[in-house]
Amino acid sequence: MVELSNQYLTVNLHPKGAEIISIVGNQDHINYMWKRDACQWANSAPILFPIVGAIKNDTCRIDGKEYHMTQHGFARHNEFEIKNQSQTEVTFTLVSNDEIIKQYPFLFELNVTYKLVENTLTCFINVKNKDHQTIYFQVGGHPAFACPFMENESSNDYYVEFAEYETRNQKVIDVAKRGMSHVQLPFFDHEKRFFVRQQLFNNDAIVIKDFKSENISIKSLNHQKSIVFHMQGFDHVGLWTAKHVGGLLAIEPWIGHADYVDFDGEFKEKESCVALDTDKEFNVQFAVEIKQ
């Protein structure tokens, strides 16, 4: 476990999955991350690479050969190497190895750097192409937050607020087929907020593409505490809670999403698949700002 701290926050991170375990306010002593209750979801914030969501039949085709990966990819199951650790910053690194190549034949270096500045934890995700050919991937985060923040509250008093007024459709997941359907439903019509209600998540995550907002907040009607979640470089966001509301709300910045249910192409043909040339780098970032 790695701890970062300053006068505002104490953050615990785990090298498996380069995962945020907790973000505790030093003033109110509240852990703003999901408590990792295995009855609902045993994780809190793994890094998603080289896929986001599920691939059809857990199988993808790269240059005509089949490879197998479980949902959200292998990075979340792997131990990252710890580098450049200080009191307020750490870098986790994952590189190709013999086991990974069985699932994903490209050579890469995945660096996840967390930096704590005042009341904000920023996650910088960097992918380097170490191969002699173009590599292809999707990448994302899966941070799940406490909702409500405190045990004596109800999540019904909480709402999600986008920074900008949005007019956007929701992509609809086909839960039975573990993939993305081609159906889209209206979600926002020049709106920016919605209250946390279970029926919104009965069909898994709310998936929105090409949103305008730089950040999305989790707020309560009853106090001024909030989480402001900032994103740079992502083209999708997933909003998700466990099947039964019980303290978990995830804001997931993605490049890409699960395979469409009828997808039968090459890996590089997946929607929002990044093509990264030899010796090039790719960068995205998200940040969790805690207002105590």
XYZ file of C-alpha atoms in Angstrom:
292
model
C 0.000 0.000 0.000
C 1.188 3.540 -0.787
C 0.092 6.553 1.233
C 0.095 10.144 -0.016
C -0.781 12.948 2.362
C -0.869 16.689 2.901
C -2.801 18.984 5.223
C -6.061 18.422 3.304
C -6.207 14.736 2.374
C -4.739 11.310 3.122
C -4.816 8.946 0.153
C -4.151 5.199 0.090
C -3.260 3.484 -3.191
C -2.588 -0.141 -4.080
C -0.104 -1.313 -6.725
C -2.550 -4.011 -7.875
C -4.491 -2.248 -10.594
C -2.845 1.074 -9.612
C -6.014 1.529 -7.595
C -7.221 4.315 -5.317
C -8.295 2.605 -2.087
C -9.304 5.595 0.023
C -9.361 9.398 0.026
C -9.898 10.682 3.559
C -10.483 14.312 4.440
C -8.139 15.434 7.193
C -10.731 17.893 8.488
C -13.856 15.709 8.561
C -12.179 12.239 8.580
C -14.609 10.981 5.916
C -13.465 8.424 3.353
C -14.928 9.706 0.098
C -14.189 6.473 -1.784
C -16.428 3.403 -1.926
C -15.746 1.108 1.039
C -15.041 -1.968 -1.155
C -17.813 -4.131 0.245
C -17.544 -7.422 -1.658
C -21.301 -7.964 -1.363
C -21.711 -5.277 -4.023
C -18.306 -4.572 -5.572
C -14.956 -5.501 -4.071
C -12.935 -2.844 -5.898
C -12.817 0.932 -5.690
C -10.927 2.438 -8.625
C -8.942 0.121 -10.912
C -7.318 1.344 -14.119
C -8.916 -0.104 -17.266
C -6.508 -1.216 -20.013
C -6.331 -2.275 -22.858
C -10.130 -2.564 -23.084
C -13.050 -0.793 -21.487
C -16.051 -2.967 -20.685
C -16.437 -6.469 -22.073
C -15.363 -7.836 -25.418
C -17.691 -10.215 -27.250
C -17.366 -13.713 -25.764
C -14.261 -12.418 -23.911
C -12.467 -12.822 -27.250
C -10.833 -10.331 -29.596
C -9.084 -10.731 -32.908
C -5.703 -9.089 -33.587
C -4.144 -9.652 -37.017
C -6.462 -12.612 -37.486
C -5.474 -14.375 -34.256
C -7.804 -14.777 -31.271
C -6.919 -13.515 -27.799
C -8.925 -13.725 -24.587
C -9.479 -11.023 -21.956
C -12.021 -10.554 -19.203
C -14.054 -7.393 -18.687
C -12.088 -4.127 -18.443
C -8.810 -5.821 -19.347
C -5.837 -7.215 -17.460
C -4.294 -4.082 -15.919
C -6.660 -4.192 -12.944
C -5.487 -7.723 -12.083
C -1.755 -7.004 -12.311
C 0.727 -5.683 -9.763
C 2.314 -2.453 -10.980
C 5.880 -1.535 -10.094
C 6.181 1.447 -7.748
C 8.415 4.275 -8.965
C 9.261 7.851 -7.992
C 7.429 7.819 -4.672
C 7.277 10.911 -2.450
C 4.884 12.174 0.206
C 2.531 13.637 -2.391
C 3.274 11.764 -5.634
C 3.831 8.229 -6.917
C 4.083 6.499 -10.285
C 2.914 2.928 -10.910
C 4.266 1.149 -14.006
C 3.090 -1.953 -15.860
C 4.955 -3.370 -18.871
C 4.365 -6.293 -21.204
C 5.413 -9.701 -19.929
C 5.004 -13.306 -21.046
C 1.594 -13.722 -19.394
C 0.244 -10.426 -20.722
C 1.394 -11.207 -24.275
C -0.832 -14.295 -24.208
C -3.799 -11.911 -23.871
C -2.494 -8.883 -25.758
C 0.430 -9.217 -28.192
C 1.596 -5.591 -28.235
C 4.608 -4.270 -26.306
C 3.731 -1.286 -24.120
C 4.510 0.631 -20.956
C 1.569 1.863 -18.868
C 2.380 4.565 -16.307
C -0.184 5.772 -13.777
C 0.949 8.763 -11.722
C -1.013 10.099 -8.764
C -0.239 13.604 -7.551
C -1.783 15.230 -4.488
C -2.031 19.036 -4.520
C -4.095 20.725 -1.797
C -7.588 19.125 -1.880
C -7.201 17.416 -5.277
C -5.780 14.035 -6.289
C -4.875 13.923 -9.987
C -4.333 10.701 -11.914
C -2.139 10.960 -15.022
C -2.374 7.932 -17.341
C 0.466 7.544 -19.830
C 0.795 4.800 -22.463
C 4.072 4.303 -24.354
C 4.409 2.194 -27.484
C 7.443 -0.065 -27.016
C 6.668 -2.142 -30.090
C 7.997 -2.040 -33.660
C 4.427 -1.598 -34.929
C 1.358 0.507 -34.165
C -0.410 -0.657 -31.012
C -4.130 -0.401 -30.342
C -5.940 -0.014 -27.022
C -8.736 1.524 -25.017
C -8.135 3.036 -21.595
C -10.144 4.391 -18.697
C -10.723 4.786 -14.999
C -13.329 3.233 -12.707
C -13.346 5.325 -9.499
C -16.288 4.569 -7.239
C -17.241 7.069 -4.560
C -19.191 6.950 -1.339
C -22.785 7.995 -1.908
C -23.894 9.027 0.620
C -20.681 10.309 2.149
C -21.857 9.675 5.707
C -23.656 6.671 7.184
C -26.622 8.593 8.634
C -27.638 9.928 5.217
C -29.701 8.670 2.281
C -28.403 8.523 -1.273
C -31.826 9.859 -2.316
C -30.660 13.277 -1.138
C -27.707 13.208 -3.535
C -27.505 14.409 -7.109
C -25.022 14.318 -9.967
C -24.246 17.652 -11.595
C -22.434 18.236 -14.897
C -20.468 21.477 -15.208
C -22.290 22.502 -18.408
C -25.849 22.253 -19.629
C -25.887 19.171 -21.839
C -28.135 17.809 -24.569
C -26.998 14.224 -24.851
C -28.307 10.723 -25.450
C -27.560 7.719 -23.301
C -26.033 4.662 -24.950
C -27.972 1.589 -23.832
C -26.167 -1.543 -22.648
C -27.607 -4.946 -23.530
C -27.077 -6.607 -20.147
C -28.088 -10.099 -21.299
C -25.520 -10.069 -24.101
C -22.848 -8.234 -22.044
C -22.356 -5.635 -24.738
C -23.377 -2.275 -26.107
C -26.569 -2.131 -28.124
C -27.071 0.347 -30.949
C -30.030 1.865 -29.079
C -29.699 5.386 -27.731
C -32.239 7.113 -25.504
C -32.597 10.812 -24.674
C -30.966 11.630 -21.350
C -30.263 15.353 -21.069
C -32.236 18.068 -22.867
C -30.311 21.233 -21.995
C -29.955 19.898 -18.444
C -27.053 19.422 -16.085
C -28.176 17.400 -13.056
C -30.138 14.369 -11.958
C -30.909 12.814 -8.584
C -29.480 9.419 -7.668
C -32.319 6.951 -8.182
C -32.017 3.185 -8.580
C -34.245 2.963 -11.654
C -31.747 5.019 -13.640
C -29.186 2.232 -13.220
C -31.447 -0.798 -13.663
C -29.885 -1.345 -17.087
C -26.300 -1.095 -15.838
C -24.244 2.062 -16.430
C -25.426 5.312 -17.968
C -23.000 5.838 -20.869
C -22.671 9.286 -22.470
C -20.404 10.203 -25.386
C -18.891 13.572 -26.374
C -20.110 15.499 -23.343
C -19.075 19.158 -23.036
C -18.457 19.291 -19.297
C -14.910 19.250 -17.932
C -16.178 17.999 -14.582
C -19.032 16.147 -12.911
C -19.905 16.615 -9.230
C -21.590 14.513 -6.568
C -23.532 16.799 -4.212
C -26.087 16.623 -1.414
C -29.135 18.725 -0.625
C -28.183 18.717 3.056
C -24.628 20.076 3.231
C -21.830 21.686 1.226
C -19.512 18.672 1.033
C -18.970 17.480 -2.527
C -16.761 15.562 -4.916
C -15.816 17.319 -8.151
C -14.522 14.874 -10.736
C -12.420 16.436 -13.523
C -11.622 14.754 -16.875
C -9.273 15.554 -19.743
C -8.972 13.593 -22.982
C -11.804 11.086 -22.561
C -14.667 10.737 -25.053
C -17.104 8.687 -22.941
C -18.207 8.741 -19.332
C -19.974 5.918 -17.530
C -22.080 6.546 -14.428
C -22.767 3.383 -12.454
C -23.982 2.039 -9.157
C -24.365 -1.504 -7.872
C -27.651 -3.305 -8.495
C -29.042 -2.161 -5.178
C -28.162 1.362 -4.055
C -26.090 1.018 -0.938
C -23.362 3.598 -0.877
C -21.648 3.306 -4.249
C -21.601 5.710 -7.202
C -18.923 5.457 -9.891
C -17.918 8.169 -12.368
C -15.897 6.399 -15.038
C -13.896 8.318 -17.671
C -13.411 6.152 -20.746
C -11.897 6.073 -24.182
C -14.096 3.425 -25.727
C -16.655 1.056 -24.245
C -17.826 -2.551 -24.418
C -18.102 -4.203 -27.822
C -21.342 -3.723 -29.674
C -23.352 -6.930 -29.446
C -22.955 -7.542 -33.199
C -19.288 -6.531 -33.419
C -17.196 -9.055 -35.315
C -14.211 -7.005 -36.462
C -10.545 -6.689 -35.614
C -9.523 -5.185 -32.276
C -8.325 -2.005 -34.012
C -11.823 -1.486 -35.451
C -13.440 -1.115 -32.022
C -15.121 2.245 -31.411
C -12.714 4.815 -29.931
C -9.752 2.462 -30.178
C -6.496 4.424 -29.878
C -3.847 3.814 -32.558
C -0.405 4.672 -31.170
C 2.634 4.628 -33.433
C 6.058 3.260 -32.499
C 7.933 5.318 -29.861
C 4.900 7.578 -29.337
C 3.067 8.332 -26.086
C -0.595 8.841 -25.217
C -1.858 10.808 -22.213
C -5.164 11.382 -20.443
C -5.953 12.435 -16.889
C -8.667 12.697 -14.296
C -8.770 14.370 -10.891
C -10.791 14.009 -7.698
C -11.360 17.298 -5.892
C -12.756 16.965 -2.363
C -14.697 19.846 -0.844
C -15.028 19.119 2.880
